[in-house]
CSV table of C-alpha atoms in Angstrom, one decimal:
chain,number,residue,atom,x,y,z
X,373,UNK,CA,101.2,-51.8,-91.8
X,374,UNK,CA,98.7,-54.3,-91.7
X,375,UNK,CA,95.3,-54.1,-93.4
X,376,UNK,CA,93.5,-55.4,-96.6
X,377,UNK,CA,94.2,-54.4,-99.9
X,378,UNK,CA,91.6,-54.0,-102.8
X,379,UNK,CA,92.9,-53.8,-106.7
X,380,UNK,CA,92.0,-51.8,-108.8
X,381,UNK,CA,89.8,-48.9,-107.6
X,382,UNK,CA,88.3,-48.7,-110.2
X,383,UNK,CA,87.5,-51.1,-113.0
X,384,UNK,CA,85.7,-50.7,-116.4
X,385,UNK,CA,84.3,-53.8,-118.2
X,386,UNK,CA,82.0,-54.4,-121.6
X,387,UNK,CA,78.9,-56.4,-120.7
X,388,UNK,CA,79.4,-59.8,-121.0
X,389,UNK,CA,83.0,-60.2,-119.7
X,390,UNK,CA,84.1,-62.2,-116.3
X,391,UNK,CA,85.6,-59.8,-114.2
X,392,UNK,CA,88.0,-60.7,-111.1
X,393,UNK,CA,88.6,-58.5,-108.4
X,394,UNK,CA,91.7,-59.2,-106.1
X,395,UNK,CA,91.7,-58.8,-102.4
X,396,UNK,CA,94.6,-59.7,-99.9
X,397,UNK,CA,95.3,-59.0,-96.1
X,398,UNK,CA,98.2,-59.4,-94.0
X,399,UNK,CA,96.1,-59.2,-90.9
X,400,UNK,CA,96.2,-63.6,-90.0
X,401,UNK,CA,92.6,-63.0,-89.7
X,402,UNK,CA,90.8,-66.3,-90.4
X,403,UNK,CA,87.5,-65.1,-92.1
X,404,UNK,CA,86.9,-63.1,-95.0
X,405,UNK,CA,83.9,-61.6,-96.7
X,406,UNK,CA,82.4,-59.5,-99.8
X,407,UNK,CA,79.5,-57.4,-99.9
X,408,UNK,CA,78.5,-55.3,-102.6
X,409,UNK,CA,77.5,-51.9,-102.2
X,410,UNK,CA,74.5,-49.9,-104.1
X,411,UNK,CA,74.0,-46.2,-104.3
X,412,UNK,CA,72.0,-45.2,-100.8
X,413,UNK,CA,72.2,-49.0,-99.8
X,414,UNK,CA,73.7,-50.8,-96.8
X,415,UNK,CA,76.1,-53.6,-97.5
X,416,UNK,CA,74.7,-57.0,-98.8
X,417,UNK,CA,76.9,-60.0,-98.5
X,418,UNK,CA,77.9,-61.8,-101.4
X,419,UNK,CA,80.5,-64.6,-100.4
X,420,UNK,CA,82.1,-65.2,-96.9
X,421,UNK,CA,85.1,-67.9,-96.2
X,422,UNK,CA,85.1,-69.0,-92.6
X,423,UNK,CA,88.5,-70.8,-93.5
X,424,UNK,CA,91.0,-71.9,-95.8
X,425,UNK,CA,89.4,-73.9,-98.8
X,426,UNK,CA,86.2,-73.1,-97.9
X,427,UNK,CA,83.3,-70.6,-98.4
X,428,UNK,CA,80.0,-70.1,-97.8
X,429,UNK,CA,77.1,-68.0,-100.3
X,430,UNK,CA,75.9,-65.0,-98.6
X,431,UNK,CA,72.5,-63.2,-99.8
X,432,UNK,CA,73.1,-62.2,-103.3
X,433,UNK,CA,75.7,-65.0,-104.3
X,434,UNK,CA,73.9,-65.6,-107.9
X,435,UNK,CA,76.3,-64.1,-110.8
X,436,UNK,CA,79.7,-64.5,-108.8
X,437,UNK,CA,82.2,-66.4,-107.7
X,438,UNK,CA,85.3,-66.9,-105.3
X,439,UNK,CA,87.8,-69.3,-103.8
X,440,UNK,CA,90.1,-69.5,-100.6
X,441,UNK,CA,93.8,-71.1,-102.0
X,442,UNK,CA,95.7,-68.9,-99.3
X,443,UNK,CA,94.9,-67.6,-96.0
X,444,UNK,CA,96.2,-63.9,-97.4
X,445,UNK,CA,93.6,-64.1,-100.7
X,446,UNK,CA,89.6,-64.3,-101.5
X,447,UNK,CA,89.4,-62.9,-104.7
X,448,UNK,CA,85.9,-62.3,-106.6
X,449,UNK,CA,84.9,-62.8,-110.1
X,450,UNK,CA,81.6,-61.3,-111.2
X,451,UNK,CA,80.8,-63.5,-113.8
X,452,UNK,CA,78.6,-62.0,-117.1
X,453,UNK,CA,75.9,-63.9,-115.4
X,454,UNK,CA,75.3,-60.9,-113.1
X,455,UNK,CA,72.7,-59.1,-114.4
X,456,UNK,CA,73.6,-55.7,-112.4
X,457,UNK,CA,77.1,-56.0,-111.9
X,458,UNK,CA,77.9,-52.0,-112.0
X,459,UNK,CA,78.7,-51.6,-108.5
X,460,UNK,CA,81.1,-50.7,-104.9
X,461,UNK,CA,82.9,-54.0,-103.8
X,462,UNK,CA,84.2,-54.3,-100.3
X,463,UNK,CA,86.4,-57.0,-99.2
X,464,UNK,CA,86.5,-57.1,-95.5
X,465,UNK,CA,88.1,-59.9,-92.9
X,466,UNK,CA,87.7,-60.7,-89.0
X,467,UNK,CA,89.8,-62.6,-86.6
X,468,UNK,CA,86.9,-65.3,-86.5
X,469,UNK,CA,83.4,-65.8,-86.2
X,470,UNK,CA,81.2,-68.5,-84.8
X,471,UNK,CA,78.8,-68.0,-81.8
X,472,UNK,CA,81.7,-67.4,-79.1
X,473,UNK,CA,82.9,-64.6,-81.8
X,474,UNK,CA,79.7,-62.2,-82.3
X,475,UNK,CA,82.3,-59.2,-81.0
X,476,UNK,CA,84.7,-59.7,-83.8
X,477,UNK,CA,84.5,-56.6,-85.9
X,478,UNK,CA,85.5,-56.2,-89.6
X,479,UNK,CA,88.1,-54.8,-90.9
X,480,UNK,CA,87.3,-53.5,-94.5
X,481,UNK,CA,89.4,-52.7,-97.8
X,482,UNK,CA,89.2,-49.0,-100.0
X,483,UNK,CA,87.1,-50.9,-101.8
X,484,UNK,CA,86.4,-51.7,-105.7
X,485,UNK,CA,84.1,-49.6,-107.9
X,486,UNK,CA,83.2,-51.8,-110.7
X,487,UNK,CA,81.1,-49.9,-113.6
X,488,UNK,CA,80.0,-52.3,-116.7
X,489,UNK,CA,79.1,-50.7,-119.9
T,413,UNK,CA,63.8,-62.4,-90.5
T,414,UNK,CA,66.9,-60.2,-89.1
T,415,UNK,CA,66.4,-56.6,-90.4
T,416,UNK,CA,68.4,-53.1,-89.8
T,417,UNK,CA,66.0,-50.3,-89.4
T,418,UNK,CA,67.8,-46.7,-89.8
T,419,UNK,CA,65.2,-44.1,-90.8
T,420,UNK,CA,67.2,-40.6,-90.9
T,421,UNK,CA,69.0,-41.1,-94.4
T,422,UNK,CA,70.5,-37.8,-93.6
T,423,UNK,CA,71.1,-35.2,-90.4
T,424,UNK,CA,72.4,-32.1,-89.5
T,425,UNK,CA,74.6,-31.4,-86.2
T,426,UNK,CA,76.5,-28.2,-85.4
T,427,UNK,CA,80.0,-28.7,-84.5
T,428,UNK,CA,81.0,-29.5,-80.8
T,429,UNK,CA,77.3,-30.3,-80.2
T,430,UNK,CA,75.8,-34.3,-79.7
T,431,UNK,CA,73.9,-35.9,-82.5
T,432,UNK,CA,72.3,-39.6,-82.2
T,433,UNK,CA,71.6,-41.7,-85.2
T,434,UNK,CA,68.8,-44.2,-84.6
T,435,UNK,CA,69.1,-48.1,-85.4
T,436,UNK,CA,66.4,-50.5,-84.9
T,437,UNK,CA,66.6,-54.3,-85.2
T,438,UNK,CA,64.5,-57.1,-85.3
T,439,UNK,CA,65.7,-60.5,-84.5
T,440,UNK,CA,64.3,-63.5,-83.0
T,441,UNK,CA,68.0,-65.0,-81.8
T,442,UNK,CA,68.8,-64.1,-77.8
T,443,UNK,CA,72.1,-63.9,-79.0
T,444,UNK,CA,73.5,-61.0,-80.9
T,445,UNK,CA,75.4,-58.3,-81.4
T,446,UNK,CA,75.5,-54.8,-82.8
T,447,UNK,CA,77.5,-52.8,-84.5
T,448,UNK,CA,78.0,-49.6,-85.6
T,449,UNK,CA,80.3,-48.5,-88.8
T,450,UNK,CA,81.5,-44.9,-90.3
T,451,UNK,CA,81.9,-44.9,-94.3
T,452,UNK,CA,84.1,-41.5,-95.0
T,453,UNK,CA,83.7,-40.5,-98.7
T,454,UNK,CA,86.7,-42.5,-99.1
T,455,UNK,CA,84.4,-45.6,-99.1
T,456,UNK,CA,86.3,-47.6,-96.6
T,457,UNK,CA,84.3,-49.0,-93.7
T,458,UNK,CA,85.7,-48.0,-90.3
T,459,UNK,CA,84.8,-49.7,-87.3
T,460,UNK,CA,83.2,-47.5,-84.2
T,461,UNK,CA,81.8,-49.6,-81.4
T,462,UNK,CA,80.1,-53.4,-80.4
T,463,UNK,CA,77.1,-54.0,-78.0
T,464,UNK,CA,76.5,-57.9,-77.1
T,465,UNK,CA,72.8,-58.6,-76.5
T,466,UNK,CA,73.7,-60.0,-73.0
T,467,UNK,CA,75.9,-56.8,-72.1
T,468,UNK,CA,74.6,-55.0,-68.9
T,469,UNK,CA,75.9,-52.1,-69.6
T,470,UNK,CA,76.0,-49.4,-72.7
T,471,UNK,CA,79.0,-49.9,-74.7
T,472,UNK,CA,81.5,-46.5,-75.0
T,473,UNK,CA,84.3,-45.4,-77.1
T,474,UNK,CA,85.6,-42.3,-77.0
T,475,UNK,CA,83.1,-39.8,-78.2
T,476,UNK,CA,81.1,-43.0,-78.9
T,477,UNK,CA,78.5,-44.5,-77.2
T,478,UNK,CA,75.7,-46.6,-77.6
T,479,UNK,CA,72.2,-46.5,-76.2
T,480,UNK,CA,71.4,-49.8,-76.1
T,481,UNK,CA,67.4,-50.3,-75.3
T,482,UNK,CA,66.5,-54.3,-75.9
T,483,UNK,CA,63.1,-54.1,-74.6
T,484,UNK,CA,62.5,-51.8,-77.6
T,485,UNK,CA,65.3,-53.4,-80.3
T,486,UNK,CA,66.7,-50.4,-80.0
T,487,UNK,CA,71.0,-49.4,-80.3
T,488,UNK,CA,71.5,-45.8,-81.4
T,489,UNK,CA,74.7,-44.2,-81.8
T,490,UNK,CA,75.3,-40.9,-79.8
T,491,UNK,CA,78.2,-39.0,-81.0
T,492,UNK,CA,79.3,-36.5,-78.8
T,493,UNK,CA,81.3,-32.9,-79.1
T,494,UNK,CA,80.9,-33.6,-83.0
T,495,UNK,CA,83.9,-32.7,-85.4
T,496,UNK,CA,84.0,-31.8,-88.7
T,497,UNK,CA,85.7,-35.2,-89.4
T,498,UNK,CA,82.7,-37.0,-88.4
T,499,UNK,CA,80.8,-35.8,-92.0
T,500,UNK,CA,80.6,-39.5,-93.2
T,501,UNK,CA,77.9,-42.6,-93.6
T,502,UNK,CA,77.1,-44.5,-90.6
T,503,UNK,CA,75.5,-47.7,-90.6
T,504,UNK,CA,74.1,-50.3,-87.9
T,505,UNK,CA,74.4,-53.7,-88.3
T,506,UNK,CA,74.2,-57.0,-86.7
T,507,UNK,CA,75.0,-60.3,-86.4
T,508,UNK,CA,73.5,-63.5,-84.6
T,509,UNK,CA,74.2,-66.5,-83.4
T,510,UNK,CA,71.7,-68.5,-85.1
T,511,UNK,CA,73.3,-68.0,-88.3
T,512,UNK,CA,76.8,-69.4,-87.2
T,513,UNK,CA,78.0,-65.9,-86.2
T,514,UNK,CA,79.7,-64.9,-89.3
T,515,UNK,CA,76.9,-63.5,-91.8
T,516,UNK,CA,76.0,-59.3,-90.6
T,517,UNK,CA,73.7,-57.6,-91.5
T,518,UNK,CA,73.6,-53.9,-92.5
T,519,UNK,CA,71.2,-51.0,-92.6
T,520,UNK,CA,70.6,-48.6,-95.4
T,521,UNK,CA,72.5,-45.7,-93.2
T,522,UNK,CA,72.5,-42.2,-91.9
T,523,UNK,CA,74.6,-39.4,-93.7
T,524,UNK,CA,75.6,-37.0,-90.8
T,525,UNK,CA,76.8,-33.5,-92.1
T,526,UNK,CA,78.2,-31.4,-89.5
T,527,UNK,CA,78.5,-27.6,-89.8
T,528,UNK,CA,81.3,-25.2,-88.9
């Protein structure tokens, strides 16, 4: 089947501590993306990769940190720089983009739930 | 400044009946689109139906449709003949042009709870 997988569910972490949280998909989709997710919030986007070896800083990019090595991988660290770092992580990935792409919908992961003690 | 204006953080709808969750936008961009998105208690994001700004007509899926009102920045999700399965999150988002077509936005979302 294809989709996007998110590892681990959950994750416990002592303040302080870099954190990396994996996300792959076998979909050949081109663009991936993470948002971070807050109790009775929307989504707010983090990071997004239009393409290999490259990536772009979304709204709240201060405190993490990603890279785009394989088509199939945009893993996250949330560095100890991240003041609020407790948190739902969703990876999520499209076919494309760009302005001939506005249609493309995301497909997302189960998501990480990251809680920092 | 794009912005995502959902104002019902919860509603009530009675099985087999219609519900419609609101969504407001704001954008200055011609070009856009809108989406609409179902979060179970799972957590994973589930995608329910697209409306392009330059799209005559209302977008439908299923028991999905969108009411699509541009004079107004309006695009609120009618779910009809409502399930029990339905009980989930729903955000509105969008995305535009003038920021390369990649970065969305998302309201805060509607919790829909629907009753046996």
């Amino acid at each position: 089947d294809g989709g996007i997988t998110q590892s681990p569910k959950y994750l416990f972490r002592k303040e302080g501590q870099n954190v990396t949280l994996s996300c792959e998909q076998n979909l050949n989709h081109d663009a991936m993306y993470w948002y971070r997710q807050d109790p009775g919030q929307g989504l707010r986007l983090i990071y997004y990769s239009q393409i290999v070896n490259d990536f772009q800083k979304g709204d709240i990019a201060e405190g993490y940190s990603v890279s785009r090595e394989k088509k199939e991988s945009f893993p996250l660290t949330v560095t100890s720089a991240q003041k609020n770092p407790t948190a739902f992580y969703l990876c999520a990935s499209s076919i494309g983009g760009s302005a001939q792409g506005l249609s493309y919908e995301q497909y997302f992961g189960p998501g990480t739930r990251l809680t920092v003690t | 400044a794009q912005k995502i204006t959902q104002t019902q953080p919860g509603m009530f709808v009675q099985e087999k009946e219609a519900v419609t969750l609101d969504c407001t936008y704001d954008t200055s961009d011609p070009s856009y689109g809108l989406f609409w998105y179902k979060q179970p208690s799972s957590g994973e994001m589930i995608f329910l139906i697209y409306q392009g700004s330059y799209d005559q007509q209302n977008a439908t899926e299923g028991r999905y449709s969108l009411n699509f009102q541009k004079a107004r920045k309006s695009a609120n999700l009618v779910i009809s003949a409502s399930q029990l399965g339905d009980s989930a999150m729903y955000f509105c988002a969008m995305r535009e042009v003038n920021t390369g077509g990649f970065k969305t936005i998302f309201g805060a979302g509607t919790r829909l709870f629907v009753k046996a």
